C-alpha positions as MATLAB code, in Angstrom:
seq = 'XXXXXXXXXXXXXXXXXXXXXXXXXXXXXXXXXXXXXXXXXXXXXXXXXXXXXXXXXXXXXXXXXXXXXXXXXXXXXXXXXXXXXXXXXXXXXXXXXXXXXXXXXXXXXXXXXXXXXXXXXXXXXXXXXXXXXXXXXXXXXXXXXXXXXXXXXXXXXXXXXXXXXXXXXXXXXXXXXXXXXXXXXXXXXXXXXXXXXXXXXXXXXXXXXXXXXXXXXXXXXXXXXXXXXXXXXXXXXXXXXXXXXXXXXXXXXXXXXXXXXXXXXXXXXXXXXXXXXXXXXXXXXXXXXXXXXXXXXXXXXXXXXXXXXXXXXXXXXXXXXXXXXXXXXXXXXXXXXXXXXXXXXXXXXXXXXXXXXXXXXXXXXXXXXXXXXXXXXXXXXXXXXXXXXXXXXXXXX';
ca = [
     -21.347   18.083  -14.428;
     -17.424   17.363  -14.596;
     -16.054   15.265  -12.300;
     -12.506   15.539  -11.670;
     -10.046   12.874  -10.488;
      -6.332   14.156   -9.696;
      -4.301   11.014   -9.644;
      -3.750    8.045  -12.153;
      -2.839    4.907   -9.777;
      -5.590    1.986   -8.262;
      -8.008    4.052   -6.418;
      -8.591    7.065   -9.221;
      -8.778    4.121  -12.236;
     -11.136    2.115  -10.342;
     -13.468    5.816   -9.820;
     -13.629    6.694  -13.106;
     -14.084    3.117  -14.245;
     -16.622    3.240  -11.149;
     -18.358    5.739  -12.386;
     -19.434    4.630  -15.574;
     -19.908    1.172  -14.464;
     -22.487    2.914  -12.047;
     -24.436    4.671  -15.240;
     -22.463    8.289  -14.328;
     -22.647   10.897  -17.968;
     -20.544   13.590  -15.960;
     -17.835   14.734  -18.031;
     -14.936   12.889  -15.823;
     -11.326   13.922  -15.849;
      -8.595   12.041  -15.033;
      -5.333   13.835  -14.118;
      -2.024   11.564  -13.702;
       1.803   12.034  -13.941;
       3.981    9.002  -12.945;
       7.141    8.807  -13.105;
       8.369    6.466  -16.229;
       4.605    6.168  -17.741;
       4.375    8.201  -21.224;
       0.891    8.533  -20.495;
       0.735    8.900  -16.861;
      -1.322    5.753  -15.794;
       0.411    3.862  -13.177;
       0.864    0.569  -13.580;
      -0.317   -2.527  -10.914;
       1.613   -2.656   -8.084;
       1.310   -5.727   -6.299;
       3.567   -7.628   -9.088;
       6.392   -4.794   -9.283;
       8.066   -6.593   -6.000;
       7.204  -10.466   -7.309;
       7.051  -11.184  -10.303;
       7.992   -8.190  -12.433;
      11.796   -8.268  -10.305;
      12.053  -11.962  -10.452;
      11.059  -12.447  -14.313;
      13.170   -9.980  -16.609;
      10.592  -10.942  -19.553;
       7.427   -9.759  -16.955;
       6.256   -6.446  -18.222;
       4.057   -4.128  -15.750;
       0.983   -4.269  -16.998;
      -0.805   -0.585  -16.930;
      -3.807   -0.529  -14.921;
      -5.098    1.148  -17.959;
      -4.652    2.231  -21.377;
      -5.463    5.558  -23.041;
      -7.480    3.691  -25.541;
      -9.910    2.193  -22.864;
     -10.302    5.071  -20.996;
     -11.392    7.079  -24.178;
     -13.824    4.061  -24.941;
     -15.143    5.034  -21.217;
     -15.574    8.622  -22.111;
     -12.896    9.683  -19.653;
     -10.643   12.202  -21.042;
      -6.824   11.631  -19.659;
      -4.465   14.372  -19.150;
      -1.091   13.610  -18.396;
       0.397   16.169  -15.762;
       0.949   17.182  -12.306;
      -1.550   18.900   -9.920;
       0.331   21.659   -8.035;
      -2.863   23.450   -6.330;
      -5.988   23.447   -4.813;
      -8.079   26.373   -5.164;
     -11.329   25.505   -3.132;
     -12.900   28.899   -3.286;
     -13.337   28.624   -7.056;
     -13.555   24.822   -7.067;
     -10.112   24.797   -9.633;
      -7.190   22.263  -10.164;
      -3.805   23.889  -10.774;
      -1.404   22.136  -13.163;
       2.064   22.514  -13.767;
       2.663   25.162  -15.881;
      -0.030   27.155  -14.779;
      -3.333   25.272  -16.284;
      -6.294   25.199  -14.638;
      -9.237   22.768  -14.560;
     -12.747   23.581  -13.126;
     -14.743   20.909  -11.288;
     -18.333   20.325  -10.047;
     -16.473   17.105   -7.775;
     -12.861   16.273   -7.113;
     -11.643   12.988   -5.710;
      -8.433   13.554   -4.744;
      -6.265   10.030   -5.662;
      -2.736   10.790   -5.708;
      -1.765    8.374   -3.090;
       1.462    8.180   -1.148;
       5.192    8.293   -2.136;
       8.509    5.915   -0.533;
       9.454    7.112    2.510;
      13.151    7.973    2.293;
      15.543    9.306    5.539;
      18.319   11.433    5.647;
      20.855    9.976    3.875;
      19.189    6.766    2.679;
      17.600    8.694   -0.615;
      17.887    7.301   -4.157;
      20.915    7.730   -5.835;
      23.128    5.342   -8.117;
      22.934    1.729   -6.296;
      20.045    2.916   -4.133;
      16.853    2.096   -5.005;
      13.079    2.987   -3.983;
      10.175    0.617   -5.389;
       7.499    2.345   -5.869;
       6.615    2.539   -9.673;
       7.330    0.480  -12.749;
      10.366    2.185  -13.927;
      12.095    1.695  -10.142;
      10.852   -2.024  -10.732;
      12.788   -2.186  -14.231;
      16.012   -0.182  -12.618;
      16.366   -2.900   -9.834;
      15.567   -6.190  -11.747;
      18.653   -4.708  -14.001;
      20.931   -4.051  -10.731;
      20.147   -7.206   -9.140;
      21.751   -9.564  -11.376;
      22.106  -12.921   -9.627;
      24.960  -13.135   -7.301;
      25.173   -9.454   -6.620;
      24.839   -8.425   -2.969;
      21.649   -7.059   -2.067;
      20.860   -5.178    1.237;
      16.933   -4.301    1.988;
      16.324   -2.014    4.351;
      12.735   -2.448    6.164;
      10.928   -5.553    7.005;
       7.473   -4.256    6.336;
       5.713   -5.729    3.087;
       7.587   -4.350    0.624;
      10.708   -5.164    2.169;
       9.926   -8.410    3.318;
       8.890   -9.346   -0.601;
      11.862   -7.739   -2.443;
      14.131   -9.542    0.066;
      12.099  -12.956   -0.543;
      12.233  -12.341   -4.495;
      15.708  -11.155   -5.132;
      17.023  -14.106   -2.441;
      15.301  -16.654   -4.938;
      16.563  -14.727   -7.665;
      19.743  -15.749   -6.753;
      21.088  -12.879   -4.696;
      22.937  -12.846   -1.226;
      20.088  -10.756    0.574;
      20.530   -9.177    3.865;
      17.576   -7.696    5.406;
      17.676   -4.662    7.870;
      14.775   -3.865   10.513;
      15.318   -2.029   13.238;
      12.593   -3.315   15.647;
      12.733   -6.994   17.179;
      10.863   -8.794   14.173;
      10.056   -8.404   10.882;
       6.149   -7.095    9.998;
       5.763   -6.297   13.730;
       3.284   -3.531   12.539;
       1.252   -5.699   10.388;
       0.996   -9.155   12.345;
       1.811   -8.199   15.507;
       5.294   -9.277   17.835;
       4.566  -13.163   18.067;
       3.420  -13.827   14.354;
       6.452  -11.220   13.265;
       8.646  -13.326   14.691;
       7.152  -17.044   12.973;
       7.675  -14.996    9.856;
      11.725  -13.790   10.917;
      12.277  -17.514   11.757;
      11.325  -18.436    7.783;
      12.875  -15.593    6.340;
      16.471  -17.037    7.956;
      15.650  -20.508    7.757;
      15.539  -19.676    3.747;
      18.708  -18.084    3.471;
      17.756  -14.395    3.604;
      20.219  -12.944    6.308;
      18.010  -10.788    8.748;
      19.959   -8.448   10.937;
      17.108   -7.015   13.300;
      17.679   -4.172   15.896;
      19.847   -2.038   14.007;
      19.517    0.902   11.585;
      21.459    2.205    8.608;
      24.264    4.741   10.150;
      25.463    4.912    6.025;
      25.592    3.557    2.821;
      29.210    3.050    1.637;
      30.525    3.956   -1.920;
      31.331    6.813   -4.085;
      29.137    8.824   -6.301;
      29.060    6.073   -8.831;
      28.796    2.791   -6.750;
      27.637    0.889   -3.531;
      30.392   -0.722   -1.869;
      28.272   -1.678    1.839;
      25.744   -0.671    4.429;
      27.341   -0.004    7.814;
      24.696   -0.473   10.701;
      24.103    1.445   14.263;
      25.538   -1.956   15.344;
      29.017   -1.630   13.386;
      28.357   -4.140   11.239;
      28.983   -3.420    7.886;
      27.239   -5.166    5.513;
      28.803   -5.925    1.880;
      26.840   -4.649   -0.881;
      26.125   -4.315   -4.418;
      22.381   -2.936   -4.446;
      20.593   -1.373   -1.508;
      16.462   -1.341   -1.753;
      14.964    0.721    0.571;
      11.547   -0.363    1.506;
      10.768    2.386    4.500;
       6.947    2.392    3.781;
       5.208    5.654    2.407;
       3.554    9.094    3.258;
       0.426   10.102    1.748;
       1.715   12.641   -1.647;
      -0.436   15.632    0.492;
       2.807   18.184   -0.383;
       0.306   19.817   -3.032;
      -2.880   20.032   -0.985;
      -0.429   22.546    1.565;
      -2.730   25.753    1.862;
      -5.627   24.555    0.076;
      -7.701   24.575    3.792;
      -7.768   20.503    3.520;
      -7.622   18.875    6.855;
      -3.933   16.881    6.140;
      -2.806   15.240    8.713;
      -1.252   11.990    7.817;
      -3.572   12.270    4.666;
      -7.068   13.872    3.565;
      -9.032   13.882    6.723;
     -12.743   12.576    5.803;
     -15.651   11.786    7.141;
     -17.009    8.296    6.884;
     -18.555    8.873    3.130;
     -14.766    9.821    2.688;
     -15.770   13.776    2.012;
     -12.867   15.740    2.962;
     -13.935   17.611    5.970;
     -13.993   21.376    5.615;
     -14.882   21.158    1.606;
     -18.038   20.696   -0.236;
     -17.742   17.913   -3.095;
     -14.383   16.704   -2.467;
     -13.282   13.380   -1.659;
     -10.498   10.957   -1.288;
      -9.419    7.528   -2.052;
      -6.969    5.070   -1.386;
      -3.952    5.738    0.534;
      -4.120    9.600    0.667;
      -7.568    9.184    2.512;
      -7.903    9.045    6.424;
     -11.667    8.584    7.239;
     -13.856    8.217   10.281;
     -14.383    4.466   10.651;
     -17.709    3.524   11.827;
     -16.390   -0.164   12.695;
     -13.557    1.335   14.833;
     -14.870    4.927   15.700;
     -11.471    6.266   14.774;
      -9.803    7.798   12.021;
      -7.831    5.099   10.100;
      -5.236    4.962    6.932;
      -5.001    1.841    5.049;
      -2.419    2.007    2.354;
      -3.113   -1.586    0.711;
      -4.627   -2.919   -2.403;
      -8.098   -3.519   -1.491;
      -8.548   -0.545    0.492;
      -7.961    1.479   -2.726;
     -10.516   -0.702   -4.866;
     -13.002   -0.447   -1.833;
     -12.910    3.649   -1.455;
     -13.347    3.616   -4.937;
     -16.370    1.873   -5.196;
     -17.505    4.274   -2.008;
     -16.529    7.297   -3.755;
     -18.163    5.948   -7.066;
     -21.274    5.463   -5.476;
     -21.681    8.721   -3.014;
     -20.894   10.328   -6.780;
     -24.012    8.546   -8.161;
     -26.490    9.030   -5.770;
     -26.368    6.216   -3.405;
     -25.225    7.657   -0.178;
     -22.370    4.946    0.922;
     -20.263    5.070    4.097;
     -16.969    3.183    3.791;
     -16.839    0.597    7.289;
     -14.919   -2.410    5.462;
     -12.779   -4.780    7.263;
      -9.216   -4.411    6.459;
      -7.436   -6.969    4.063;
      -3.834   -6.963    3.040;
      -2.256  -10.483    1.432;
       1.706  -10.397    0.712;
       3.122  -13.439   -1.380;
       6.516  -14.166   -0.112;
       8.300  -17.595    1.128;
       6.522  -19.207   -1.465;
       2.666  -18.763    0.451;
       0.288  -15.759    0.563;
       0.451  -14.275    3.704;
      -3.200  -12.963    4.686;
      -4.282  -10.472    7.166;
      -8.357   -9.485    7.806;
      -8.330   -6.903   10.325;
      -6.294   -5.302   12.445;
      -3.790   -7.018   14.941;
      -2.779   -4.990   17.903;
       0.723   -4.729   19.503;
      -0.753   -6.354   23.269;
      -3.398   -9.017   21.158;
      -3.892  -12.413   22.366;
      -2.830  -14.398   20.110;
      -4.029  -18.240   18.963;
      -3.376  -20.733   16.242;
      -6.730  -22.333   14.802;
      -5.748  -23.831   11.761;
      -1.616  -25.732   11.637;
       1.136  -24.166   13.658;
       3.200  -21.828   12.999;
       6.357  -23.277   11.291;
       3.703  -24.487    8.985;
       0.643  -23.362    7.210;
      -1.472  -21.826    9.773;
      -4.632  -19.792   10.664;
      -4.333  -17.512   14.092;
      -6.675  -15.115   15.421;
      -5.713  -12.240   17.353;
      -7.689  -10.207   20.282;
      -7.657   -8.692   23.157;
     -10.425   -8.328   25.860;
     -12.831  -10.800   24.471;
     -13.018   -9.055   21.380;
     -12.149  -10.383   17.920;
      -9.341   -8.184   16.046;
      -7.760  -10.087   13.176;
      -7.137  -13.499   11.402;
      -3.882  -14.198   10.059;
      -3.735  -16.798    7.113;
      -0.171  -18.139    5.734;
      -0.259  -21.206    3.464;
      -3.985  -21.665    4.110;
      -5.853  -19.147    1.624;
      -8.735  -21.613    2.440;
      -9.022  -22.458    6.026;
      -9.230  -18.712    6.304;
     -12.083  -17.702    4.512;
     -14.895  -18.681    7.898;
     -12.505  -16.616   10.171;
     -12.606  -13.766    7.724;
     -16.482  -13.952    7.817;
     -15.884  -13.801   11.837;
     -14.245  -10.690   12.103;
     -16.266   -9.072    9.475;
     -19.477  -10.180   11.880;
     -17.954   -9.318   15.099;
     -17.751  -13.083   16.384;
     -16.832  -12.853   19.881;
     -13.376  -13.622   20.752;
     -14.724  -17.492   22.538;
     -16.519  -18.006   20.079;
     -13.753  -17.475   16.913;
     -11.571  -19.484   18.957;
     -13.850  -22.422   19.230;
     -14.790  -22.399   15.913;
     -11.553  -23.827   15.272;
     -11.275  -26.196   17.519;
];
């Protein structure tokens, strides 16, 4: 049996390491290409916006080496996947190259969002890999002007990291806080109130109209506002979209990602799954379809995938879990915090450390942990059980 995995990053390394870890023999494949890697083996991720930016002797550290995937049995080849062919169960590689499988997990994950005329070019930067890691640290030198556009995660770190770095750092979001989409309008807003209370300049309600500069150089940002915003380095941080572009007429369900079911099959195929951020499965928890393009999620499908692969039928119904270290505290979300949520502070207050819960209609949706990695962990049991929403909140009184 040969078990294919297109796509080198978190969630295909943790299959194939799955895999063996779970007694697999099948001949597994892993196909990778990205950008900057020799080998095409992505490296971690989490660190490329903390520590690898802040410390110019940090190196990203591969999520794995040639040498112990061949001590796995896993045989790496470094190159891009172009095609699906479904009908004769075939990988297509650039150049033409084909490679049979008996399963396919499909791992190739998402790429930075970019807009019309805020894409890459010389003092505009994308972080998504190690190399675009290496390219700002060297741009950023302390004292240079840095404009972030997004207040999502990513954003919200690079901001916090090049600001301590010793950068003026101006941070762009068009809607009324910063990580509205993650924590919600009220805890978005606790988190704006830090950002500027640090130094980091946040300009909210506005977009980029243009960036300003020649072919050569950045000169300034000018806002929907008319603000224009000095700058030496902009860092876009406008979240992703799942890399589907070469799935297109393969007969995949795509629609914001791989469509599965709740093993995380792809609908519509027979022994093909997905993992980490490309996947969009049925959630038993939530009885919805659901994308979750964070760290854990991408170890968890893995370990679903893994297991499904190895004969132990395995649906995928975890509880969400993102962390983000910025303003010198890990910021910690378990579940999922709606826009109309109640929300309530069980643990400190919010200009502090804090525990809050978040619901809506007696029903328990998230806990949100900043500063207080360990007053969170009973709330994180809670909405992993279901606690009512009375009964959460009482439990820290």
């Amino acid at each position: 049996m040969r078990i294919v995995v297109v796509g080198a990053s978190l969630a295909g390394v943790r299959t194939v390491q799955g895999l063996r870890r779970r007694g697999s023999d099948a001949e597994v494949v892993l196909v990778g290409e990205e950008p900057g890697s020799p080998d095409g083996v992505a490296a971690d991720r989490p660190p490329l916006s903390k520590e690898v930016l802040a410390d110019p002797a940090a190196a990203p550290a591969p999520l794995a080496s040639p040498e112990a995937l061949a001590e796995l049995d896993v045989r790496l080849v470094t190159a891009r996947a172009t095609d699906l062919d479904l009908g004769r169960r075939a990988v297509v590689l650039h150049g033409g190259d084909e490679l049979s499988y008996d399963a396919l997990v499909l791992a190739t994950g998402s790429t930075a969002r970019t807009l019309p005329g805020l894409e890459p070019r010389p003092g505009v930067h994308l972080l998504r890999t190690a190399s675009d890691a290496v390219a700002i640290r060297a741009a950023a030198l302390p004292g240079r002007r840095v404009v972030v556009v997004g207040g999502g995660f990513i954003g919200t770190e690079v901001a916090w990291t090049l600001h301590h770095t010793g950068c003026p750092v101006t941070l762009v979001e068009p809607l009324p806080a910063l990580l509205v989409r993650g924590l919600g309008p009220e805890l978005g807003t606790a988190v704006t109130r830090r950002h500027a209370a640090a130094g980091v300049d946040v300009r909210l309600g506005a977009s980029v109209a243009s960036v300003e500069g020649g072919d050569e150089r950045v000169t300034g940002v000018t806002l929907t506002d008319g603000s224009v915003l000095p700058a030496d380095v902009v860092v876009l941080g406008l979240g992703t979209v799942p890399a589907t572009d070469w799935l297109a007429g393969s007969g995949l369900d795509l629609r914001d990602g791989v469509v599965c079911d709740e093993r995380l099959a792809a609908r519509g195929a027979e022994d093909v799954f997905a993992v980490g951020d490309l996947a969009r499965w049925h959630h038993p928890r939530y009885g919805e379809d659901v994308r979750v393009e964070h760290w854990t999620n991408a170890v968890e499908t893995a370990g679903v995938v893994a297991a499904n692969l190895t004969g132990t039928p395995t649906v995928h119904d975890a509880v969400p879990y993102v962390w983000s270290d910025q303003l010198g505290a890990r910021l910690q979300v378990v579940g999922r915090v709606r826009p109309s949520d109640e929300v309530r502070v069980v643990h400190g207050d919010l200009d502090g450390a804090f525990v809050a819960l978040t619901g809506d209609a007696g029903r328990l949706s998230a806990a949100v942990g900043f500063g207080a990695t360990r007053a969170l962990l009973p709330y994180r049991r809670m909405v992993a059980d279901g606690v009512p929403w009375d009964e959460a909140v009482a439990g820290g009184a």
